[in-house]
Tab-separated table of C-alpha atoms in Angstrom:
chain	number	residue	atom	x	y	z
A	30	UNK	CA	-95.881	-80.123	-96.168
A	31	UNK	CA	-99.898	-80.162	-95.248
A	32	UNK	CA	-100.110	-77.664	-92.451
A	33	UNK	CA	-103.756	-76.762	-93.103
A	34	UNK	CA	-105.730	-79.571	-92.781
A	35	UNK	CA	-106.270	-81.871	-89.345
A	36	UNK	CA	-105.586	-85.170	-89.379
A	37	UNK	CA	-108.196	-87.659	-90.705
A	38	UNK	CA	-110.909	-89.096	-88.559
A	39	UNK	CA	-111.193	-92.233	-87.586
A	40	UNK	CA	-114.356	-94.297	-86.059
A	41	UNK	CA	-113.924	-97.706	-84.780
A	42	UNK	CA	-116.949	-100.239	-84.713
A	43	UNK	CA	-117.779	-102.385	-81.447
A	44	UNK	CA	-121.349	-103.640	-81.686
A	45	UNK	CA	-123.547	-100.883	-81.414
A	46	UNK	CA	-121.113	-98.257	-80.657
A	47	UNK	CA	-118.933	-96.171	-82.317
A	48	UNK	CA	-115.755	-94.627	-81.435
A	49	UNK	CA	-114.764	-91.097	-82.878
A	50	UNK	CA	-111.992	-88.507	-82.735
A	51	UNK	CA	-112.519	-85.235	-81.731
A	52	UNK	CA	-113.930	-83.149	-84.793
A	53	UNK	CA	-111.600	-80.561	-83.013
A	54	UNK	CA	-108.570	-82.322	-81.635
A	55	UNK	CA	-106.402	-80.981	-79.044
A	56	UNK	CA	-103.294	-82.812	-78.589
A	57	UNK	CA	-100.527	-83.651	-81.435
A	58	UNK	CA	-99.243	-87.236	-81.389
A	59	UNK	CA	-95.524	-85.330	-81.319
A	60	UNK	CA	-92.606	-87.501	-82.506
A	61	UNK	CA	-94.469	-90.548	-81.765
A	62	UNK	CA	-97.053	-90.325	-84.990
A	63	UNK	CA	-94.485	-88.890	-87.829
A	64	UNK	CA	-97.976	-88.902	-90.340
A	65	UNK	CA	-100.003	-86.891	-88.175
A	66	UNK	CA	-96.711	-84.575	-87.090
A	67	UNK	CA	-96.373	-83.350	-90.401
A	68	UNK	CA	-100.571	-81.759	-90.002
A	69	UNK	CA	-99.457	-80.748	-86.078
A	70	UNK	CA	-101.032	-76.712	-86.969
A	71	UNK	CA	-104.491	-78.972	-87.305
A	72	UNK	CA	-104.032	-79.460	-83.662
A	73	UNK	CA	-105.776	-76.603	-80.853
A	74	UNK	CA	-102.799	-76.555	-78.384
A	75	UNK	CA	-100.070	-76.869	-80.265
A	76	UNK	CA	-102.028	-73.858	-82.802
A	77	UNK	CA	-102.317	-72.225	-79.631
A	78	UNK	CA	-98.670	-72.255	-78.489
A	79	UNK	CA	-97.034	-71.417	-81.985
A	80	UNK	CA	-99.566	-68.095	-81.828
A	81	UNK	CA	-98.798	-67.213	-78.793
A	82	UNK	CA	-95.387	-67.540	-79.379
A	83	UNK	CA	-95.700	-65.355	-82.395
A	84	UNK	CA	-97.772	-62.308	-81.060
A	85	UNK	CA	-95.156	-62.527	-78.130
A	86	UNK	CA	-92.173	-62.180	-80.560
A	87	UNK	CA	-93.812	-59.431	-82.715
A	88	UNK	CA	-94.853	-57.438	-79.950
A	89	UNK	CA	-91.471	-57.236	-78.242
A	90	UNK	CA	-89.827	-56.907	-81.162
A	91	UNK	CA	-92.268	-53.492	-82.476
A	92	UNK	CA	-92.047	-52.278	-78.448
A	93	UNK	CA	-88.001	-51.877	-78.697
A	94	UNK	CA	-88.419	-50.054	-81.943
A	95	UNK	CA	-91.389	-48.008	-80.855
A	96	UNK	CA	-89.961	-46.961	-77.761
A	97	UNK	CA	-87.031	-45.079	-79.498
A	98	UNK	CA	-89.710	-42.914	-80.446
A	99	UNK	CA	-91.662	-42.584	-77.152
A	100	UNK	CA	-94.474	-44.444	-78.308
A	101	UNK	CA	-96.486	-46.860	-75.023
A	102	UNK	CA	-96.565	-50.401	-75.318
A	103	UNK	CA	-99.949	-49.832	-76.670
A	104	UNK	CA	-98.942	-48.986	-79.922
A	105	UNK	CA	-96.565	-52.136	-80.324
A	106	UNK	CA	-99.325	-54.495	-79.280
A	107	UNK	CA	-102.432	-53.095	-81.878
A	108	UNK	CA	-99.735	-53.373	-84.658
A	109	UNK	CA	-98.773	-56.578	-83.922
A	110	UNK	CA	-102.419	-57.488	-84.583
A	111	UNK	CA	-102.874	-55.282	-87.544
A	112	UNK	CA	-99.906	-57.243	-89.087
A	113	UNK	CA	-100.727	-60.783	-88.488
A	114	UNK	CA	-104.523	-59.817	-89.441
A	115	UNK	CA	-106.386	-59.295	-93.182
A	116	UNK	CA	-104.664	-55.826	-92.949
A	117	UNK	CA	-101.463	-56.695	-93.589
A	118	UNK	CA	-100.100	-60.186	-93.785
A	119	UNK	CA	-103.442	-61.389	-94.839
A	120	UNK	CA	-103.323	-59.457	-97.889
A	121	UNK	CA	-99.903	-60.098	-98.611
A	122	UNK	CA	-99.716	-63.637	-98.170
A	123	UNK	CA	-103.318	-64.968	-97.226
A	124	UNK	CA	-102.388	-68.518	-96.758
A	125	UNK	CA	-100.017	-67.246	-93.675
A	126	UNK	CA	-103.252	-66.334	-91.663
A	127	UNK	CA	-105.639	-68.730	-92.771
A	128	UNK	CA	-102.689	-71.280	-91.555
A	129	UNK	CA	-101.676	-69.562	-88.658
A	130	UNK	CA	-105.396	-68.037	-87.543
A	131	UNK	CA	-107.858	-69.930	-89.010
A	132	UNK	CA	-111.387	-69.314	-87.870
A	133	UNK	CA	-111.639	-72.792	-85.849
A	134	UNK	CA	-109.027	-71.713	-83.439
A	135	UNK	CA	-110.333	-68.318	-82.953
A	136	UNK	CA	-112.330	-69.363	-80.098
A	137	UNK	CA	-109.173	-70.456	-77.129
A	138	UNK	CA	-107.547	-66.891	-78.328
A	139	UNK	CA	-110.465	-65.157	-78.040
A	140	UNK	CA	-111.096	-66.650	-74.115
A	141	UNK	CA	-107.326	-66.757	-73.353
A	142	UNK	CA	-107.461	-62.951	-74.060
A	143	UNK	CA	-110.090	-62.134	-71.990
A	144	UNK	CA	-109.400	-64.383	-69.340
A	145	UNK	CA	-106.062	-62.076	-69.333
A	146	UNK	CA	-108.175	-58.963	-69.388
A	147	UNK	CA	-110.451	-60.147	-66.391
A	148	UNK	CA	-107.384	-60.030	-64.517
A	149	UNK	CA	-106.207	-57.138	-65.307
A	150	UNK	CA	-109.000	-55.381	-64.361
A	151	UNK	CA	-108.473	-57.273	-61.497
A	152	UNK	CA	-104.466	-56.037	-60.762
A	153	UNK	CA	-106.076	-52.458	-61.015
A	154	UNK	CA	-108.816	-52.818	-58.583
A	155	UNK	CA	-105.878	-54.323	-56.220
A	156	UNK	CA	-103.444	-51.328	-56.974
A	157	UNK	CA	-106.324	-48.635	-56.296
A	158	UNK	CA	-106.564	-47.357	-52.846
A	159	UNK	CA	-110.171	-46.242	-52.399
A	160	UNK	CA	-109.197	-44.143	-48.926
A	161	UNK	CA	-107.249	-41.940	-51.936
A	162	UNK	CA	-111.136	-40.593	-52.616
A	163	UNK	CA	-111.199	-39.173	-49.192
A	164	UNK	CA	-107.766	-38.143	-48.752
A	165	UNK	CA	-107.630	-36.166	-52.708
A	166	UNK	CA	-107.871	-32.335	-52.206
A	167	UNK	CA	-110.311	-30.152	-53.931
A	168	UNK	CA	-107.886	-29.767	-56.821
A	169	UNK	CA	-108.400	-33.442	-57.553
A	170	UNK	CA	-112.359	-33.588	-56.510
A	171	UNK	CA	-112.756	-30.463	-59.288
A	172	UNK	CA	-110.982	-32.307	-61.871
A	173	UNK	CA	-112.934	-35.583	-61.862
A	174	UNK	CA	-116.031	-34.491	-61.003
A	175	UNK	CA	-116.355	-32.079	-63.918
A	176	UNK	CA	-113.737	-34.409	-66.122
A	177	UNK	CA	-116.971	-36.629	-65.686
A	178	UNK	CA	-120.018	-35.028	-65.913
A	179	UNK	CA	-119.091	-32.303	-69.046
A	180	UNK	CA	-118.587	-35.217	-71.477
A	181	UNK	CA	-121.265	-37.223	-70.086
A	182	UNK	CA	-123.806	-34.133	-70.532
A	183	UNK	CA	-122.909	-33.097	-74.008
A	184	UNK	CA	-123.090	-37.070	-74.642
A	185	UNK	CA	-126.347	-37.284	-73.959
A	186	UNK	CA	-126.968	-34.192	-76.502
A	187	UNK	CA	-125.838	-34.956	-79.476
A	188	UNK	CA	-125.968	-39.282	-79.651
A	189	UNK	CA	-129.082	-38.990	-80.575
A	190	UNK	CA	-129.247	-36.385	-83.404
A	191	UNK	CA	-125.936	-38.619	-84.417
A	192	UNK	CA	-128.028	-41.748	-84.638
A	193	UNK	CA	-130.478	-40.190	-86.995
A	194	UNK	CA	-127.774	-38.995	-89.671
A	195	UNK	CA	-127.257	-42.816	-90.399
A	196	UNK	CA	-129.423	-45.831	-90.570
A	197	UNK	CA	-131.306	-47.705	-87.723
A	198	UNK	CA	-128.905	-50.717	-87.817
A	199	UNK	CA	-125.904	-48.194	-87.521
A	200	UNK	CA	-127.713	-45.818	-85.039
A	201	UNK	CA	-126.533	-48.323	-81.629
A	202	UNK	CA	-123.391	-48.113	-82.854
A	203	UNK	CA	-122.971	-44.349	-83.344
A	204	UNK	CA	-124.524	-43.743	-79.359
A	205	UNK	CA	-121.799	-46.176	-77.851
A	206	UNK	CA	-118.862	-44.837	-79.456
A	207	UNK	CA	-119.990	-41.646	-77.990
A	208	UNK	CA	-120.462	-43.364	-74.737
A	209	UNK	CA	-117.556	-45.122	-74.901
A	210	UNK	CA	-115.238	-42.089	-75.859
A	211	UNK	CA	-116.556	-39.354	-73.170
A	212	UNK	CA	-114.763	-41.250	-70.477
A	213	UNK	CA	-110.964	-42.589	-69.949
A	214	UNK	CA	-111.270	-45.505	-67.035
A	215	UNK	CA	-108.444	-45.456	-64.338
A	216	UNK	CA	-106.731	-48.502	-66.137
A	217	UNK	CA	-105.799	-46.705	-68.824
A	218	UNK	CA	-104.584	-43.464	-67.183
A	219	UNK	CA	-102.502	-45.454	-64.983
A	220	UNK	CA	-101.028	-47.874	-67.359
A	221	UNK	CA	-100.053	-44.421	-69.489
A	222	UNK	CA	-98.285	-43.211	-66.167
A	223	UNK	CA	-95.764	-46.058	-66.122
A	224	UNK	CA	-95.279	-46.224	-69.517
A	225	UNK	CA	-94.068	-42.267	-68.853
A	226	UNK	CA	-92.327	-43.228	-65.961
A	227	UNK	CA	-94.097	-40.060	-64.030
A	228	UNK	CA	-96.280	-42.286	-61.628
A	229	UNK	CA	-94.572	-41.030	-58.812
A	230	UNK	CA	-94.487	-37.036	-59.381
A	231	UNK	CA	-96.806	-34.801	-57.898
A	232	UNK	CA	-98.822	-34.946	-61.445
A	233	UNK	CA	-98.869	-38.632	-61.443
A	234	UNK	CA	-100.623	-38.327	-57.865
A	235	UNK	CA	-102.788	-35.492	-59.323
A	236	UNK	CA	-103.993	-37.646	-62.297
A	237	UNK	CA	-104.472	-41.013	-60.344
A	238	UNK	CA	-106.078	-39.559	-57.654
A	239	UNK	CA	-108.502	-37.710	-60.367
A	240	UNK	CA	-109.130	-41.080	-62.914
A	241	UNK	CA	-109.978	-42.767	-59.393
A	242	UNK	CA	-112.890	-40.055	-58.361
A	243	UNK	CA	-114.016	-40.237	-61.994
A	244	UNK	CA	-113.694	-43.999	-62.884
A	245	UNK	CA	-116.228	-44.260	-59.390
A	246	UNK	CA	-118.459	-41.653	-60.011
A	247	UNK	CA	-118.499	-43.040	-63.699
A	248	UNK	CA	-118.896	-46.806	-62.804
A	249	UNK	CA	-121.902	-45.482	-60.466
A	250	UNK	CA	-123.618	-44.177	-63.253
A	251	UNK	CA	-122.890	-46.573	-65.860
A	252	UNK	CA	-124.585	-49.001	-63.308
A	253	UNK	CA	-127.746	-46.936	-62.264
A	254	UNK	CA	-128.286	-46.051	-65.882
A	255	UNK	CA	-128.175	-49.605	-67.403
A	256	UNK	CA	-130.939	-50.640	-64.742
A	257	UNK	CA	-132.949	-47.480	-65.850
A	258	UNK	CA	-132.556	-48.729	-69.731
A	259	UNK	CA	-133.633	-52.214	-68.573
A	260	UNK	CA	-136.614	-50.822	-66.868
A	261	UNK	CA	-137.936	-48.315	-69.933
A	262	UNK	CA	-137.898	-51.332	-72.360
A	263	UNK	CA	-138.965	-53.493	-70.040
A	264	UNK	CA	-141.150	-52.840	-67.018
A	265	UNK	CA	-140.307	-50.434	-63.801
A	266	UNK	CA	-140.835	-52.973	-61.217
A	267	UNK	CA	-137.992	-55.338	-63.209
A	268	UNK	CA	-135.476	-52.260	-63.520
A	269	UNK	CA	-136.276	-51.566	-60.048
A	270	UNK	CA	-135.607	-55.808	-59.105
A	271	UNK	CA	-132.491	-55.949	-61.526
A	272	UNK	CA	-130.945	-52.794	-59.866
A	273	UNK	CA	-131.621	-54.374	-56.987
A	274	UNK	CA	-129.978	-57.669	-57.215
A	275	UNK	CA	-127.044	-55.756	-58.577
A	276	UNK	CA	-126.429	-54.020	-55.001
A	277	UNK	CA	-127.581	-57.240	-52.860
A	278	UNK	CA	-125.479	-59.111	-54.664
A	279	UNK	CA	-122.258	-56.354	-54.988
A	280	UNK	CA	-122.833	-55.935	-51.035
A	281	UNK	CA	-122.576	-59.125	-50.246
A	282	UNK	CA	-119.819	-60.650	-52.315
A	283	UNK	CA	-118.054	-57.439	-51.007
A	284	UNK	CA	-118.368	-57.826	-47.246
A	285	UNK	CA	-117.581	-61.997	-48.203
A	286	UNK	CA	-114.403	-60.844	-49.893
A	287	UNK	CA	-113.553	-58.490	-47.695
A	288	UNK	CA	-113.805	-61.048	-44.561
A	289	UNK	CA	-111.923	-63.736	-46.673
A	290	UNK	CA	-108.946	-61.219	-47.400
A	291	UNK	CA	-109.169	-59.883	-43.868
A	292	UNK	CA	-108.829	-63.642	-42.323
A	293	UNK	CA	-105.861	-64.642	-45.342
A	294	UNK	CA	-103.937	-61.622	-43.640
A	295	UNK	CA	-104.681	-62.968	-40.135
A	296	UNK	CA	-103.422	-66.290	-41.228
A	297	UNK	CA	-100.467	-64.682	-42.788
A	298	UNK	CA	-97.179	-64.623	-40.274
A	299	UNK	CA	-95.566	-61.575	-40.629
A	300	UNK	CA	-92.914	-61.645	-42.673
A	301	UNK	CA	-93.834	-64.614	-44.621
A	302	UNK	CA	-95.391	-64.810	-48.146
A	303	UNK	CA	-98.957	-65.924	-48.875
A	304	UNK	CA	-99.642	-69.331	-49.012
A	305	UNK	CA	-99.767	-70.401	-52.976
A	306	UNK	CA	-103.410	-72.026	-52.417
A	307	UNK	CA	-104.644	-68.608	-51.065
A	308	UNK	CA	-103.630	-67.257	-54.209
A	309	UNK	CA	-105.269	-69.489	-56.207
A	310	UNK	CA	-108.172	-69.119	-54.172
A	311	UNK	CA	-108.315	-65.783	-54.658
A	312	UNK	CA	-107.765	-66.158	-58.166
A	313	UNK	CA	-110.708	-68.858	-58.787
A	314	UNK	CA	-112.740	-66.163	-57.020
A	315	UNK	CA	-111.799	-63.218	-60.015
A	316	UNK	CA	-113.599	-65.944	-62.517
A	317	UNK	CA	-116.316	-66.532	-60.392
A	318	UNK	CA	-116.779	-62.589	-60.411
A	319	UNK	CA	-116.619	-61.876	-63.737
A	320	UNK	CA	-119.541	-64.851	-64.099
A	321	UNK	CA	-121.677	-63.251	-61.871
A	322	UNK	CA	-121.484	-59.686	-62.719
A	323	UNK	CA	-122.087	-60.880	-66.489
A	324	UNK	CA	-125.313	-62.973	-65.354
A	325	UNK	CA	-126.145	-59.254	-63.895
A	326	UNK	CA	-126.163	-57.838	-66.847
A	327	UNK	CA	-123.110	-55.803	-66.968
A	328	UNK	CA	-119.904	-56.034	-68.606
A	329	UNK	CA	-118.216	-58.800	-67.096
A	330	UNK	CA	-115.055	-56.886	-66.314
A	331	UNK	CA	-116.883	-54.899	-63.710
A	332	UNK	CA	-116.682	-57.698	-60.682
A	333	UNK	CA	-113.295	-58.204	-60.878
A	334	UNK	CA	-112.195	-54.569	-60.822
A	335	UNK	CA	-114.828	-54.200	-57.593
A	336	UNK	CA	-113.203	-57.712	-56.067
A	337	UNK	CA	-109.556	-55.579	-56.498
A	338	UNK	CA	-110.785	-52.739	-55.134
A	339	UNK	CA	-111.693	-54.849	-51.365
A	340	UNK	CA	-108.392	-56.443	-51.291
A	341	UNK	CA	-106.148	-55.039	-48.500
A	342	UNK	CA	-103.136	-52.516	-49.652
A	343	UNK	CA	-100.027	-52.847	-49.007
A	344	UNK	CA	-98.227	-56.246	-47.622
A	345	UNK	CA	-98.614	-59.129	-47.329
A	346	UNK	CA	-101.610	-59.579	-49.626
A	347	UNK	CA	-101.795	-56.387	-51.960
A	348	UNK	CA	-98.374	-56.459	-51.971
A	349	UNK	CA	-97.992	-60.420	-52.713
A	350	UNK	CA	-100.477	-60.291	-55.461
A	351	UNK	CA	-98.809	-57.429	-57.493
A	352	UNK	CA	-95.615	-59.857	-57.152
A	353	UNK	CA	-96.948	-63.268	-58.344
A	354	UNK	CA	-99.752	-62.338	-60.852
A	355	UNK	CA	-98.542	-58.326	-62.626
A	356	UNK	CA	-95.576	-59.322	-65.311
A	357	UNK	CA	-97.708	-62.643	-66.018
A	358	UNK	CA	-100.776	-60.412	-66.463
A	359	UNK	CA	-99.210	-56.885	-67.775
A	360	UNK	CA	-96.501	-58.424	-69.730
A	361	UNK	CA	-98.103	-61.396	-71.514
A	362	UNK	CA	-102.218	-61.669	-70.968
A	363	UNK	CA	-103.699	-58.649	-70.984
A	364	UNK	CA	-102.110	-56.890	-74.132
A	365	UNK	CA	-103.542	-60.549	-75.923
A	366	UNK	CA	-106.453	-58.226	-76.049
A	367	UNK	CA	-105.377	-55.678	-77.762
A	368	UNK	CA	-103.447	-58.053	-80.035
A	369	UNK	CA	-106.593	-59.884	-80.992
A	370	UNK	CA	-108.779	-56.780	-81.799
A	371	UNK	CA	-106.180	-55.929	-84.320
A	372	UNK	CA	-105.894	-59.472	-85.704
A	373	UNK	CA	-109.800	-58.980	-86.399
A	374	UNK	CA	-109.533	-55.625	-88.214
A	375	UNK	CA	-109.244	-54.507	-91.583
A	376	UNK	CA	-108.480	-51.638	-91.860
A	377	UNK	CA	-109.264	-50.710	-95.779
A	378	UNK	CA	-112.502	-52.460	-95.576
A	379	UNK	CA	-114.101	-49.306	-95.776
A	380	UNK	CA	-117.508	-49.513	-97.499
A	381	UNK	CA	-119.543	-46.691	-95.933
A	382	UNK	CA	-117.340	-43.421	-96.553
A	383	UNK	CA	-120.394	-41.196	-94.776
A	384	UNK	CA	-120.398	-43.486	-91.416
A	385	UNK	CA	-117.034	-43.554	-91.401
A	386	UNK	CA	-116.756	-39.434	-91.786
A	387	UNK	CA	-119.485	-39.131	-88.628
A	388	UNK	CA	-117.188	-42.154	-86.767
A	389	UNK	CA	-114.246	-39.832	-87.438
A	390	UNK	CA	-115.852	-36.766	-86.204
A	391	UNK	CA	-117.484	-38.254	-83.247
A	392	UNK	CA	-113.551	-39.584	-82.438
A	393	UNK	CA	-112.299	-36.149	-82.817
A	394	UNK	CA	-114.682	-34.412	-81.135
A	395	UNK	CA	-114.254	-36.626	-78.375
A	396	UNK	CA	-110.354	-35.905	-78.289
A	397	UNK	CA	-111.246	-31.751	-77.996
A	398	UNK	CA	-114.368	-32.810	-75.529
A	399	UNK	CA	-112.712	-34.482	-72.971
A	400	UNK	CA	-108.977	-32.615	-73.183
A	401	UNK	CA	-111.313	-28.910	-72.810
A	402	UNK	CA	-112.927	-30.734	-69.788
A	403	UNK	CA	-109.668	-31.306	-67.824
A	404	UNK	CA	-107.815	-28.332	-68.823
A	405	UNK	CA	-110.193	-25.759	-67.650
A	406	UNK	CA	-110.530	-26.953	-64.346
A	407	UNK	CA	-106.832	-27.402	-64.138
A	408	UNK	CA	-106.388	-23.994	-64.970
A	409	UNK	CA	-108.885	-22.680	-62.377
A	410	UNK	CA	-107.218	-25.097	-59.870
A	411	UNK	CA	-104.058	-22.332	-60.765
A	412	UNK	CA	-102.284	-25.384	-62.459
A	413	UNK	CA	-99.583	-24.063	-64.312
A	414	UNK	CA	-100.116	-23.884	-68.228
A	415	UNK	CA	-97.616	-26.475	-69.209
A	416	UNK	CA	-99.054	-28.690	-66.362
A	417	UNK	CA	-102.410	-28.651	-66.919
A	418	UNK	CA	-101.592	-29.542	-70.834
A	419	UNK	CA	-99.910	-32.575	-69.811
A	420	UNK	CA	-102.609	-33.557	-66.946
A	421	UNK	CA	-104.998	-33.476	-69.803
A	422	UNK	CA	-103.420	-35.286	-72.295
A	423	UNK	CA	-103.124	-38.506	-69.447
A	424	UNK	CA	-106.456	-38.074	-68.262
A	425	UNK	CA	-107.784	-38.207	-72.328
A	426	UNK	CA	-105.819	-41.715	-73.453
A	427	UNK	CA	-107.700	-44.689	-74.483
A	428	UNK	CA	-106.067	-47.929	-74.499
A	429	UNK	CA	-107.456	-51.460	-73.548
A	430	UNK	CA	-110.480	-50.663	-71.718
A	431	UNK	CA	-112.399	-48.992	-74.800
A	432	UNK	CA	-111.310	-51.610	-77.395
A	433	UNK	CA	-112.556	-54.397	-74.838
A	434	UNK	CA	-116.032	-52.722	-75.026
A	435	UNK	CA	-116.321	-52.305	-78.496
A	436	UNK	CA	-115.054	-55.996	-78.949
A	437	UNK	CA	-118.125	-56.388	-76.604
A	438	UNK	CA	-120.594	-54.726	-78.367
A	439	UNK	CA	-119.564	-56.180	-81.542
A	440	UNK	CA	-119.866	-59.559	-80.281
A	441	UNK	CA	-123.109	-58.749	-78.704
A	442	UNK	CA	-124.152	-57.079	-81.701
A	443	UNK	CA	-123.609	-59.869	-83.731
A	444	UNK	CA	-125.191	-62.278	-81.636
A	445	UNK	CA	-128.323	-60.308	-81.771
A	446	UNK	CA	-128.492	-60.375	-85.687
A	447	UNK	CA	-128.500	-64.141	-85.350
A	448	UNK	CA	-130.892	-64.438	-82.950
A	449	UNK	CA	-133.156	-62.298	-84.965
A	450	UNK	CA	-132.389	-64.161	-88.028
A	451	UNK	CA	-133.105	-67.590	-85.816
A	452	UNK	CA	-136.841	-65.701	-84.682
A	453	UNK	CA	-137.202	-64.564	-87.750
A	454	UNK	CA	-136.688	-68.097	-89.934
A	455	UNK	CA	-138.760	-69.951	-87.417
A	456	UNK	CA	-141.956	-67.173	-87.068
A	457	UNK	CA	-142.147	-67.647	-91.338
């Protein structure tokens, strides 16, 4: 049976038009075409449904074995991906993912997975409580403040005598793994929690209420010095204009939201659920974020986890959101992500053993970095020994924040070759 190839196109002639199929059809015939059944993996949606269906299986099926061993969800849902992929089953049988993943599908599972990952960060602005900045004691404040700023200082000392060990089209790379590895976002740390089951102990309360003071702190200066970047290559007065249409436009869509989520409460009997077309208001409203904050110039994940973060806690809307929209997004969307990074890796395609070496030392480092940073002020907030350890291990995960930014970078990386390649060709 053909399962590689689509179906055959056909044009129709009337006068001086011409009728075509899709050079990317979406729908199979079904039943009713038994020809064009037989090619049905040639097909986007049915492709679409048969991987889904797949990565869903595998990952369940690697989770109840993992667990046995203590190992998060995480784990289950990377090597998933590092099966399907070239690591694995593309090695052993190459046809399977050629079939199953070829590159002209890559494109709905690719949006489908971040579409799941805008929402995510979406479910854990809405589980945040910001008043839990203002309410954390100094034990918390001391942990994320220097949690933050220790990695974030040595960062900035060694990326750049990093960048120089290897070549200049390996040297961005190098400075935003570093980035990228000095800080675990709230996400993460509370995604780990659950996993343990310890979100509701005294060091569950200690570590959320520390990844919140630190994702903030971090998200303010992530912001502030992306402007700053835009305005040394470019011009003051435009860093100075970008930075601020960033906080016009934050301000506003924040006291907008805010209203809107104030008046769906108001409208809200008590007792009763939300109405379904508030929800899918609200919902609309996470894409239109993500758009915005991604014509800003920032990741795009940013404006929904800031939209989250104004929605009301607690019932009916907090509460109602959590209900309708967390084992669709947790359970099924969000670890797509994760899923599709490893169906994009290859693991032995090692061709550079130095940069890989410095990559492994920079990870490494990172690991000692960032667990030093919350243990000692653990310990000097008289956290017991065996506390503090496990406070620090939380507080330095990484899960499907950090692989969402590299897949950005990469992406944006590559996009950047071909544009230069496009200058390039058309300047000779």
């Amino acid at each position: 049976m053909d399962v590689v190839k689509p179906p055959p196109f056909r044009t129709l002639a009337l006068r001086n038009q011409s009728c075509s199929r899709d050079p990317a059809p979406i729908h199979s015939p079904g039943v009713w075409d038994m020809e064009e059944m037989k090619s049905f993996l040639g097909f986007a949606l049915p492709r679409l449904q048969l991987q889904l269906a797949v990565i869903f299986l595998l990952t369940q099926s690697l989770y109840l074995l993992l667990r046995r061993f203590h190992l998060p969800r995480v784990a289950s849902e990377i090597m998933a991906g590092f099966i399907l992929g070239p690591t694995i089953l593309g090695k052993i049988i190459p046809s399977f993912s050629k079939t199953l993943f070829p590159p002209e599908g890559d494109i709905f599972l690719n949006l489908l997975s971040k579409i799941g990952y805008i929402f995510f960060m979406f479910m854990a602005g809405v589980k945040m409580d910001p008043s839990m900045v203002m309410k954390s004691g100094k034990k918390a404040w001391t942990i994320g403040v220097v949690s933050m700023a220790f990695p974030v200082v040595l960062s900035l000392g060694v990326s750049f005598p990093l960048s120089d060990m290897v070549t200049w089209a390996k040297a961005p790379g190098i400075r935003f793994v570093v980035a990228t590895q000095t800080l675990t976002p709230f996400p993460v740390v509370s995604r780990l929690l659950i996993d343990l089951q310890i979100m509701n102990s005294e060091l569950g309360h200690l570590a959320l209420a520390s990844a919140l003071i630190r994702e903030l702190l971090s998200l303010i200066l992530s912001s502030t010095t992306f402007y700053i970047r835009v305005g040394s290559q470019g011009s003051a007065p435009l860093g100075i204009q970008a930075l601020f249409m960033f906080l016009i436009t934050v301000s506003i869509s924040g006291f907008v939201a805010r209203a809107g989520f104030l008046w769906i409460v108001r409208q809200t009997p008590e007792g009763k659920p939300v109405k379904e077309v508030h929800i899918i208001f609200i919902s609309s409203g996470v894409l239109v974020s993500a758009i915005m904050c991604d014509n800003l110039g920032i990741l795009y994940h940013y404006g929904p986890f800031l939209l989250g973060l104004f929605v009301p806690d607690g019932p009916p809307l907090g509460s109602t959101l959590v209900e309708r929209l967390e084992t669709l997004v947790s359970g099924w969307f969000a670890p797509l992500l994760l899923t599709y990074c490893g169906l994009h890796s290859d693991i032995f395609a090692v061709s550079d053993l130095r940069y890989q070496f410095i990559l492994w030392t920079v990870l490494f480092g990172a690991i000692v970095v960032k667990f030093t940073a919350n243990f000692v002020p653990a310990l000097i907030c008289k956290l017991p020994v065996k506390d503090a350890i496990a406070l620090s291990l939380v507080l330095s995960g990484q899960g499907i924040v950090e692989l969402a930014a590299f897949l950005a970078f990469r992406e944006n990386e590559v996009n950047n070759h071909y544009f230069l390649r496009i200058t390039s060709s058309m300047g000779a």
